[in-house]
mmCIF file of C-alpha atoms in Angstrom:
data_model
loop_
_atom_site.group_PDB
_atom_site.id
_atom_site.type_symbol
_atom_site.label_atom_id
_atom_site.label_comp_id
_atom_site.label_asym_id
_atom_site.label_seq_id
_atom_site.Cartn_x
_atom_site.Cartn_y
_atom_site.Cartn_z
ATOM 1 C CA UNK A 96 23.885 -4.395 8.516
ATOM 2 C CA UNK A 97 22.778 -7.729 7.062
ATOM 3 C CA UNK A 98 19.947 -7.776 9.590
ATOM 4 C CA UNK A 99 18.909 -4.268 8.562
ATOM 5 C CA UNK A 100 18.786 -5.300 4.893
ATOM 6 C CA UNK A 101 16.584 -8.266 5.794
ATOM 7 C CA UNK A 102 14.257 -6.041 7.828
ATOM 8 C CA UNK A 103 13.986 -3.525 4.980
ATOM 9 C CA UNK A 104 13.279 -6.240 2.362
ATOM 10 C CA UNK A 105 10.899 -7.927 4.798
ATOM 11 C CA UNK A 106 8.984 -4.707 5.386
ATOM 12 C CA UNK A 107 8.292 -4.478 1.664
ATOM 13 C CA UNK A 108 7.297 -8.146 1.481
ATOM 14 C CA UNK A 109 4.848 -7.645 4.358
ATOM 15 C CA UNK A 110 3.189 -4.896 2.310
ATOM 16 C CA UNK A 111 2.799 -7.246 -0.686
ATOM 17 C CA UNK A 112 1.459 -9.982 1.644
ATOM 18 C CA UNK A 113 -1.184 -7.786 3.259
ATOM 19 C CA UNK A 114 -2.296 -6.453 -0.139
ATOM 20 C CA UNK A 115 -2.715 -10.021 -1.468
ATOM 21 C CA UNK A 116 -4.677 -11.143 1.605
ATOM 22 C CA UNK A 117 -6.855 -8.006 1.671
ATOM 23 C CA UNK A 118 -7.534 -8.444 -2.057
ATOM 24 C CA UNK A 119 -8.725 -11.984 -1.423
ATOM 25 C CA UNK A 120 -11.099 -10.735 1.313
ATOM 26 C CA UNK A 121 -12.436 -8.043 -0.987
ATOM 27 C CA UNK A 122 -13.474 -10.695 -3.542
ATOM 28 C CA UNK A 123 -16.083 -11.975 -1.072
ATOM 29 C CA UNK A 124 -16.964 -8.659 0.586
ATOM 30 C CA UNK A 125 -15.854 -5.323 -0.819
ATOM 31 C CA UNK A 126 -12.712 -3.228 -1.087
ATOM 32 C CA UNK A 127 -13.937 -0.866 1.641
ATOM 33 C CA UNK A 128 -14.870 -3.705 3.986
ATOM 34 C CA UNK A 129 -11.475 -5.317 3.493
ATOM 35 C CA UNK A 130 -9.897 -1.942 4.346
ATOM 36 C CA UNK A 131 -11.980 -1.868 7.531
ATOM 37 C CA UNK A 132 -10.867 -5.346 8.633
ATOM 38 C CA UNK A 133 -7.259 -4.548 7.734
ATOM 39 C CA UNK A 134 -7.303 -1.513 10.032
ATOM 40 C CA UNK A 135 -9.236 -3.213 12.855
ATOM 41 C CA UNK A 136 -6.999 -6.278 12.960
ATOM 42 C CA UNK A 137 -3.854 -4.150 12.627
ATOM 43 C CA UNK A 138 -5.103 -1.850 15.429
ATOM 44 C CA UNK A 139 -5.679 -4.814 17.754
ATOM 45 C CA UNK A 140 -2.187 -6.178 17.007
ATOM 46 C CA UNK A 141 -0.595 -2.760 17.572
ATOM 47 C CA UNK A 142 -2.432 -2.339 20.911
ATOM 48 C CA UNK A 143 -0.900 -5.639 22.025
ATOM 49 C CA UNK A 144 2.579 -4.650 20.812
ATOM 50 C CA UNK A 145 2.316 -1.180 22.408
ATOM 51 C CA UNK A 146 1.195 -2.721 25.696
ATOM 52 C CA UNK A 147 4.237 -4.990 25.640
ATOM 53 C CA UNK A 148 7.020 -2.661 24.467
ATOM 54 C CA UNK A 149 5.690 0.840 23.781
ATOM 55 C CA UNK A 150 3.825 3.800 25.233
ATOM 56 C CA UNK A 151 0.188 4.713 24.618
ATOM 57 C CA UNK A 152 1.069 8.428 24.946
ATOM 58 C CA UNK A 153 4.734 9.214 24.176
ATOM 59 C CA UNK A 154 6.089 12.448 25.724
ATOM 60 C CA UNK A 155 5.540 15.540 23.588
ATOM 61 C CA UNK A 156 3.159 13.923 21.120
ATOM 62 C CA UNK A 157 0.466 16.477 22.015
ATOM 63 C CA UNK A 158 2.589 19.092 20.187
ATOM 64 C CA UNK A 159 2.184 17.357 16.817
ATOM 65 C CA UNK A 160 0.332 19.399 14.157
ATOM 66 C CA UNK A 161 -3.272 18.448 13.337
ATOM 67 C CA UNK A 162 -2.434 16.798 10.018
ATOM 68 C CA UNK A 163 -0.104 14.348 11.783
ATOM 69 C CA UNK A 164 -3.245 12.630 13.115
ATOM 70 C CA UNK A 165 -4.953 12.358 9.723
ATOM 71 C CA UNK A 166 -2.757 9.684 8.092
ATOM 72 C CA UNK A 167 -5.173 6.906 9.029
ATOM 73 C CA UNK A 168 -8.039 8.435 7.031
ATOM 74 C CA UNK A 169 -5.819 8.547 3.921
ATOM 75 C CA UNK A 170 -4.752 4.966 4.626
ATOM 76 C CA UNK A 171 -8.361 3.768 4.441
ATOM 77 C CA UNK A 172 -8.593 4.977 0.822
ATOM 78 C CA UNK A 173 -5.136 3.609 -0.015
ATOM 79 C CA UNK A 174 -5.831 0.107 1.314
ATOM 80 C CA UNK A 175 -9.291 -0.001 -0.296
ATOM 81 C CA UNK A 176 -7.760 1.048 -3.623
ATOM 82 C CA UNK A 177 -5.167 -1.739 -3.367
ATOM 83 C CA UNK A 178 -7.864 -4.328 -2.676
ATOM 84 C CA UNK A 179 -9.898 -3.103 -5.614
ATOM 85 C CA UNK A 180 -6.945 -3.055 -7.996
ATOM 86 C CA UNK A 181 -5.154 -6.311 -7.218
ATOM 87 C CA UNK A 182 -7.703 -8.738 -8.740
ATOM 88 C CA UNK A 183 -7.850 -6.486 -11.824
ATOM 89 C CA UNK A 184 -4.208 -5.676 -12.477
ATOM 90 C CA UNK A 185 -2.417 -8.441 -10.588
ATOM 91 C CA UNK A 186 -0.040 -7.956 -7.669
ATOM 92 C CA UNK A 187 2.969 -6.855 -9.738
ATOM 93 C CA UNK A 188 1.310 -4.124 -11.794
ATOM 94 C CA UNK A 189 -0.734 -2.935 -8.808
ATOM 95 C CA UNK A 190 2.438 -2.568 -6.762
ATOM 96 C CA UNK A 191 4.403 -0.972 -9.605
ATOM 97 C CA UNK A 192 1.687 1.600 -10.407
ATOM 98 C CA UNK A 193 1.152 2.496 -6.736
ATOM 99 C CA UNK A 194 4.920 3.080 -6.411
ATOM 100 C CA UNK A 195 4.826 5.116 -9.649
ATOM 101 C CA UNK A 196 2.090 7.352 -8.220
ATOM 102 C CA UNK A 197 3.967 7.683 -4.935
ATOM 103 C CA UNK A 198 7.158 8.767 -6.709
ATOM 104 C CA UNK A 199 5.402 11.272 -8.970
ATOM 105 C CA UNK A 200 3.647 12.963 -6.047
ATOM 106 C CA UNK A 201 6.798 12.659 -3.912
ATOM 107 C CA UNK A 202 8.834 14.593 -6.493
ATOM 108 C CA UNK A 203 6.085 17.204 -6.760
ATOM 109 C CA UNK A 204 5.989 17.633 -2.976
ATOM 110 C CA UNK A 205 9.795 17.825 -2.790
ATOM 111 C CA UNK A 206 9.936 20.495 -5.486
ATOM 112 C CA UNK A 207 7.117 22.525 -3.866
ATOM 113 C CA UNK A 208 8.750 22.307 -0.446
ATOM 114 C CA UNK A 209 12.173 23.143 -1.846
ATOM 115 C CA UNK A 210 13.789 19.891 -0.655
ATOM 116 C CA UNK A 211 17.407 19.647 -1.861
ATOM 117 C CA UNK A 212 17.773 17.026 -4.588
ATOM 118 C CA UNK A 213 19.521 16.583 -7.926
ATOM 119 C CA UNK A 214 17.098 18.040 -10.463
ATOM 120 C CA UNK A 215 18.218 16.158 -13.585
ATOM 121 C CA UNK A 216 17.881 12.858 -11.744
ATOM 122 C CA UNK A 217 14.363 13.803 -10.662
ATOM 123 C CA UNK A 218 13.381 14.781 -14.218
ATOM 124 C CA UNK A 219 14.937 11.594 -15.626
ATOM 125 C CA UNK A 220 13.139 9.527 -12.996
ATOM 126 C CA UNK A 221 9.767 11.104 -13.802
ATOM 127 C CA UNK A 222 10.323 10.533 -17.538
ATOM 128 C CA UNK A 223 11.189 6.859 -16.997
ATOM 129 C CA UNK A 224 8.135 6.334 -14.795
ATOM 130 C CA UNK A 225 5.796 8.011 -17.279
ATOM 131 C CA UNK A 226 7.298 5.844 -20.027
ATOM 132 C CA UNK A 227 6.680 2.750 -17.906
ATOM 133 C CA UNK A 228 3.071 3.758 -17.260
ATOM 134 C CA UNK A 229 2.495 4.268 -20.998
ATOM 135 C CA UNK A 230 3.953 0.801 -21.671
ATOM 136 C CA UNK A 231 1.641 -0.691 -19.036
ATOM 137 C CA UNK A 232 -1.384 0.733 -20.828
ATOM 138 C CA UNK A 233 -0.883 -1.480 -23.884
ATOM 139 C CA UNK B 62 -7.276 -23.765 -2.719
ATOM 140 C CA UNK B 63 -7.809 -21.333 -5.543
ATOM 141 C CA UNK B 64 -11.325 -19.999 -5.828
ATOM 142 C CA UNK B 65 -12.469 -19.785 -9.408
ATOM 143 C CA UNK B 66 -13.764 -16.423 -10.518
ATOM 144 C CA UNK B 67 -17.227 -16.084 -11.985
ATOM 145 C CA UNK B 68 -17.038 -15.125 -15.696
ATOM 146 C CA UNK B 69 -18.285 -11.604 -14.905
ATOM 147 C CA UNK B 70 -15.332 -11.191 -12.542
ATOM 148 C CA UNK B 71 -12.537 -12.428 -14.742
ATOM 149 C CA UNK B 72 -10.155 -9.466 -15.024
ATOM 150 C CA UNK B 73 -9.780 -8.109 -18.539
ATOM 151 C CA UNK B 74 -6.565 -8.996 -20.328
ATOM 152 C CA UNK B 75 -5.882 -5.422 -21.241
ATOM 153 C CA UNK B 76 -5.089 -2.952 -18.486
ATOM 154 C CA UNK B 77 -7.719 -0.354 -18.586
ATOM 155 C CA UNK B 78 -6.890 3.354 -18.471
ATOM 156 C CA UNK B 79 -9.294 3.914 -15.565
ATOM 157 C CA UNK B 80 -7.534 1.345 -13.422
ATOM 158 C CA UNK B 81 -4.141 2.842 -14.198
ATOM 159 C CA UNK B 82 -5.284 6.356 -13.353
ATOM 160 C CA UNK B 83 -6.825 5.097 -10.104
ATOM 161 C CA UNK B 84 -3.622 3.285 -9.167
ATOM 162 C CA UNK B 85 -1.524 6.418 -9.807
ATOM 163 C CA UNK B 86 -3.957 8.537 -7.780
ATOM 164 C CA UNK B 87 -3.948 6.061 -4.882
ATOM 165 C CA UNK B 88 -0.157 5.878 -4.996
ATOM 166 C CA UNK B 89 0.110 9.659 -4.895
ATOM 167 C CA UNK B 90 -2.026 9.663 -1.719
ATOM 168 C CA UNK B 91 0.724 7.586 -0.142
ATOM 169 C CA UNK B 92 3.129 10.538 -0.110
ATOM 170 C CA UNK B 93 0.614 12.554 1.930
ATOM 171 C CA UNK B 94 -0.048 9.620 4.239
ATOM 172 C CA UNK B 95 3.669 9.158 4.871
ATOM 173 C CA UNK B 96 4.038 12.921 5.489
ATOM 174 C CA UNK B 97 1.287 12.724 8.162
ATOM 175 C CA UNK B 98 2.523 9.501 9.745
ATOM 176 C CA UNK B 99 6.190 10.455 9.789
ATOM 177 C CA UNK B 100 5.306 13.766 11.430
ATOM 178 C CA UNK B 101 3.485 11.921 14.225
ATOM 179 C CA UNK B 102 6.384 9.469 14.443
ATOM 180 C CA UNK B 103 8.774 12.416 14.890
ATOM 181 C CA UNK B 104 6.728 13.895 17.768
ATOM 182 C CA UNK B 105 6.064 10.441 19.278
ATOM 183 C CA UNK B 106 7.357 7.081 18.058
ATOM 184 C CA UNK B 107 6.870 5.070 14.836
ATOM 185 C CA UNK B 108 4.861 2.512 16.846
ATOM 186 C CA UNK B 109 2.559 5.202 18.268
ATOM 187 C CA UNK B 110 2.150 6.707 14.800
ATOM 188 C CA UNK B 111 1.083 3.363 13.327
ATOM 189 C CA UNK B 112 -1.210 2.640 16.280
ATOM 190 C CA UNK B 113 -2.934 5.995 15.821
ATOM 191 C CA UNK B 114 -3.197 5.627 12.028
ATOM 192 C CA UNK B 115 -4.808 2.184 12.427
ATOM 193 C CA UNK B 116 -7.185 3.459 15.146
ATOM 194 C CA UNK B 117 -8.265 6.468 13.097
ATOM 195 C CA UNK B 118 -8.498 4.249 10.001
ATOM 196 C CA UNK B 119 -10.726 1.741 11.834
ATOM 197 C CA UNK B 120 -13.156 4.526 12.849
ATOM 198 C CA UNK B 121 -13.168 6.189 9.416
ATOM 199 C CA UNK B 122 -13.585 2.879 7.513
ATOM 200 C CA UNK B 123 -16.204 1.638 9.994
ATOM 201 C CA UNK B 124 -18.291 4.809 9.654
ATOM 202 C CA UNK B 125 -17.992 4.742 5.864
ATOM 203 C CA UNK B 126 -18.969 1.062 5.617
ATOM 204 C CA UNK B 127 -21.934 1.679 7.949
ATOM 205 C CA UNK B 128 -22.999 4.816 6.072
ATOM 206 C CA UNK B 129 -22.911 3.062 2.713
ATOM 207 C CA UNK B 130 -24.453 -0.228 3.960
ATOM 208 C CA UNK B 131 -27.825 0.367 2.261
ATOM 209 C CA UNK B 132 -26.136 0.697 -1.122
ATOM 210 C CA UNK B 133 -23.840 -2.253 -0.654
ATOM 211 C CA UNK B 134 -23.399 -4.369 -3.781
ATOM 212 C CA UNK B 135 -23.176 -8.079 -3.092
ATOM 213 C CA UNK B 136 -20.157 -9.506 -4.903
ATOM 214 C CA UNK B 137 -21.406 -11.303 -7.987
ATOM 215 C CA UNK B 138 -20.984 -15.074 -8.101
ATOM 216 C CA UNK B 139 -19.074 -15.275 -4.869
ATOM 217 C CA UNK B 140 -21.368 -16.799 -2.306
ATOM 218 C CA UNK B 141 -20.353 -17.435 1.271
ATOM 219 C CA UNK B 142 -17.790 -15.934 3.565
ATOM 220 C CA UNK B 143 -14.122 -15.480 2.855
ATOM 221 C CA UNK B 144 -11.872 -17.866 4.802
ATOM 222 C CA UNK B 145 -10.846 -16.646 8.269
ATOM 223 C CA UNK B 146 -7.217 -16.029 7.266
ATOM 224 C CA UNK B 147 -8.364 -13.502 4.663
ATOM 225 C CA UNK B 148 -9.338 -11.213 7.556
ATOM 226 C CA UNK B 149 -5.759 -11.143 8.866
ATOM 227 C CA UNK B 150 -4.101 -8.871 6.260
ATOM 228 C CA UNK B 151 -3.854 -6.216 8.961
ATOM 229 C CA UNK B 152 -1.409 -8.351 10.937
ATOM 230 C CA UNK B 153 1.328 -8.059 8.349
ATOM 231 C CA UNK B 154 0.449 -4.375 7.932
ATOM 232 C CA UNK B 155 1.054 -3.879 11.652
ATOM 233 C CA UNK B 156 4.384 -5.710 11.527
ATOM 234 C CA UNK B 157 5.503 -3.577 8.571
ATOM 235 C CA UNK B 158 6.069 -0.539 10.766
ATOM 236 C CA UNK B 159 8.282 -2.517 13.139
ATOM 237 C CA UNK B 160 10.437 -3.911 10.327
ATOM 238 C CA UNK B 161 10.821 -0.595 8.507
ATOM 239 C CA UNK B 162 11.495 1.499 11.602
ATOM 240 C CA UNK B 163 14.270 -0.907 12.652
ATOM 241 C CA UNK B 164 15.752 -0.710 9.140
ATOM 242 C CA UNK B 165 15.428 3.085 8.963
ATOM 243 C CA UNK B 166 17.418 3.430 12.193
ATOM 244 C CA UNK B 167 20.325 1.488 10.691
ATOM 245 C CA UNK B 168 22.986 2.837 8.305
ATOM 246 C CA UNK B 169 20.444 2.125 5.520
ATOM 247 C CA UNK B 170 18.539 5.216 6.688
ATOM 248 C CA UNK B 171 15.222 6.162 5.121
ATOM 249 C CA UNK B 172 16.519 6.122 1.544
ATOM 250 C CA UNK B 173 17.937 2.610 1.670
ATOM 251 C CA UNK B 174 14.907 1.313 3.559
ATOM 252 C CA UNK B 175 12.565 2.752 0.940
ATOM 253 C CA UNK B 176 14.549 1.331 -1.987
ATOM 254 C CA UNK B 177 14.923 -2.147 -0.477
ATOM 255 C CA UNK B 178 11.278 -2.128 0.667
ATOM 256 C CA UNK B 179 10.109 -1.493 -2.896
ATOM 257 C CA UNK B 180 12.427 -4.256 -4.151
ATOM 258 C CA UNK B 181 11.020 -6.705 -1.585
ATOM 259 C CA UNK B 182 7.473 -5.742 -2.413
ATOM 260 C CA UNK B 183 7.883 -6.166 -6.159
ATOM 261 C CA UNK B 184 9.777 -9.474 -5.789
ATOM 262 C CA UNK B 185 7.041 -11.037 -3.636
ATOM 263 C CA UNK B 186 4.306 -9.622 -5.895
ATOM 264 C CA UNK B 187 5.928 -11.370 -8.898
ATOM 265 C CA UNK B 188 6.037 -14.640 -6.934
ATOM 266 C CA UNK B 189 2.396 -14.217 -5.839
ATOM 267 C CA UNK B 190 1.258 -13.539 -9.430
ATOM 268 C CA UNK B 191 3.164 -16.545 -10.756
ATOM 269 C CA UNK B 192 1.621 -18.796 -8.077
ATOM 270 C CA UNK B 193 -1.850 -17.306 -8.030
ATOM 271 C CA UNK B 194 -1.324 -16.995 -4.293
ATOM 272 C CA UNK B 195 -4.216 -16.659 -1.805
ATOM 273 C CA UNK B 196 -6.799 -17.620 -4.384
ATOM 274 C CA UNK B 197 -6.176 -14.673 -6.691
ATOM 275 C CA UNK B 198 -5.760 -15.218 -10.427
ATOM 276 C CA UNK B 199 -2.467 -16.765 -11.500
ATOM 277 C CA UNK B 200 -0.729 -14.679 -14.138
ATOM 278 C CA UNK B 201 2.661 -14.534 -15.758
ATOM 279 C CA UNK B 202 3.866 -11.072 -16.717
ATOM 280 C CA UNK B 203 4.276 -10.426 -20.432
ATOM 281 C CA UNK B 204 7.507 -8.985 -21.827
ATOM 282 C CA UNK B 205 5.699 -5.661 -22.074
ATOM 283 C CA UNK B 206 4.676 -5.832 -18.406
ATOM 284 C CA UNK B 207 8.292 -6.561 -17.466
ATOM 285 C CA UNK B 208 9.523 -3.619 -19.569
ATOM 286 C CA UNK B 209 6.976 -1.330 -17.866
ATOM 287 C CA UNK B 210 8.076 -2.642 -14.470
ATOM 288 C CA UNK B 211 11.746 -2.124 -15.279
ATOM 289 C CA UNK B 212 11.158 1.479 -16.439
ATOM 290 C CA UNK B 213 9.118 2.310 -13.327
ATOM 291 C CA UNK B 214 11.720 0.757 -11.029
ATOM 292 C CA UNK B 215 14.588 2.517 -12.804
ATOM 293 C CA UNK B 216 12.784 5.860 -12.515
ATOM 294 C CA UNK B 217 12.037 5.162 -8.860
ATOM 295 C CA UNK B 218 15.707 4.408 -8.209
ATOM 296 C CA UNK B 219 16.757 7.671 -9.863
ATOM 297 C CA UNK B 220 14.265 9.700 -7.817
ATOM 298 C CA UNK B 221 15.290 8.069 -4.524
ATOM 299 C CA UNK B 222 18.963 8.597 -5.360
ATOM 300 C CA UNK B 223 18.294 12.224 -6.362
ATOM 301 C CA UNK B 224 17.035 12.935 -2.854
ATOM 302 C CA UNK B 225 19.862 11.021 -1.229
ATOM 303 C CA UNK B 226 22.478 13.000 -3.148
ATOM 304 C CA UNK B 227 20.940 16.453 -2.641
ATOM 305 C CA UNK B 228 21.970 18.729 0.251
#
């Protein structure tokens, strides 16, 4: 369990690390170029990892719906946005506002798809996040 | 080895509304990205899902960079190439999927992994800001920033818990 906690915390720290490094690259190129290098280098690393321990075509993956293959295109915009934002807002506010946006759209999606959740906690959460965003505006 | 910013690049002290709106919009894209990627992970494996997302992302970003090359704006006041390590952000991105898929398969499940991941991300971001890590501007959060952060994190915790306690 302790190991799992470390992996979960570490996963989040790796996200902060890559955003910081990509933001530094964007200063001397552009946000879009840093997103390109992020994906290319990550792709090369994942090819190596897959060759060692994974499969390049897991059984049944051909049955996945079309949108399952589209995540990478969205990721390009997301990483570019992070690289553009981090020199402007700093790492903390960039991370906090990205999480805020993720939660707001996540609640919307959950409500639209009828996912079971405690409604008053969702409403309270949205209110707190909107309050935080207003505070961040100054 | 902090690189000093040209005056035209020094970030404004006040957070601008445009930047906040853009950050919220980009963050909201993440829900759709995770929906896509977790669907592919369910039909295949998390590793295959990340491999595919990075491959598709490389092609899409490469085509976009090439298509916009004519209109490229040279960064002002920043001559020369970025250091080699600045190109390696993708490495930690690639390792993220391994760390989080191991954690999600533990008793922490998706909910606990998400909550702890956000905690880890914010903690390291605070450290990076305080240090001015990787040559980005050093900055200490104001009380107001910390209050905003606390409200956003509290709301995030409530929303994550709301999903965990439904059903």
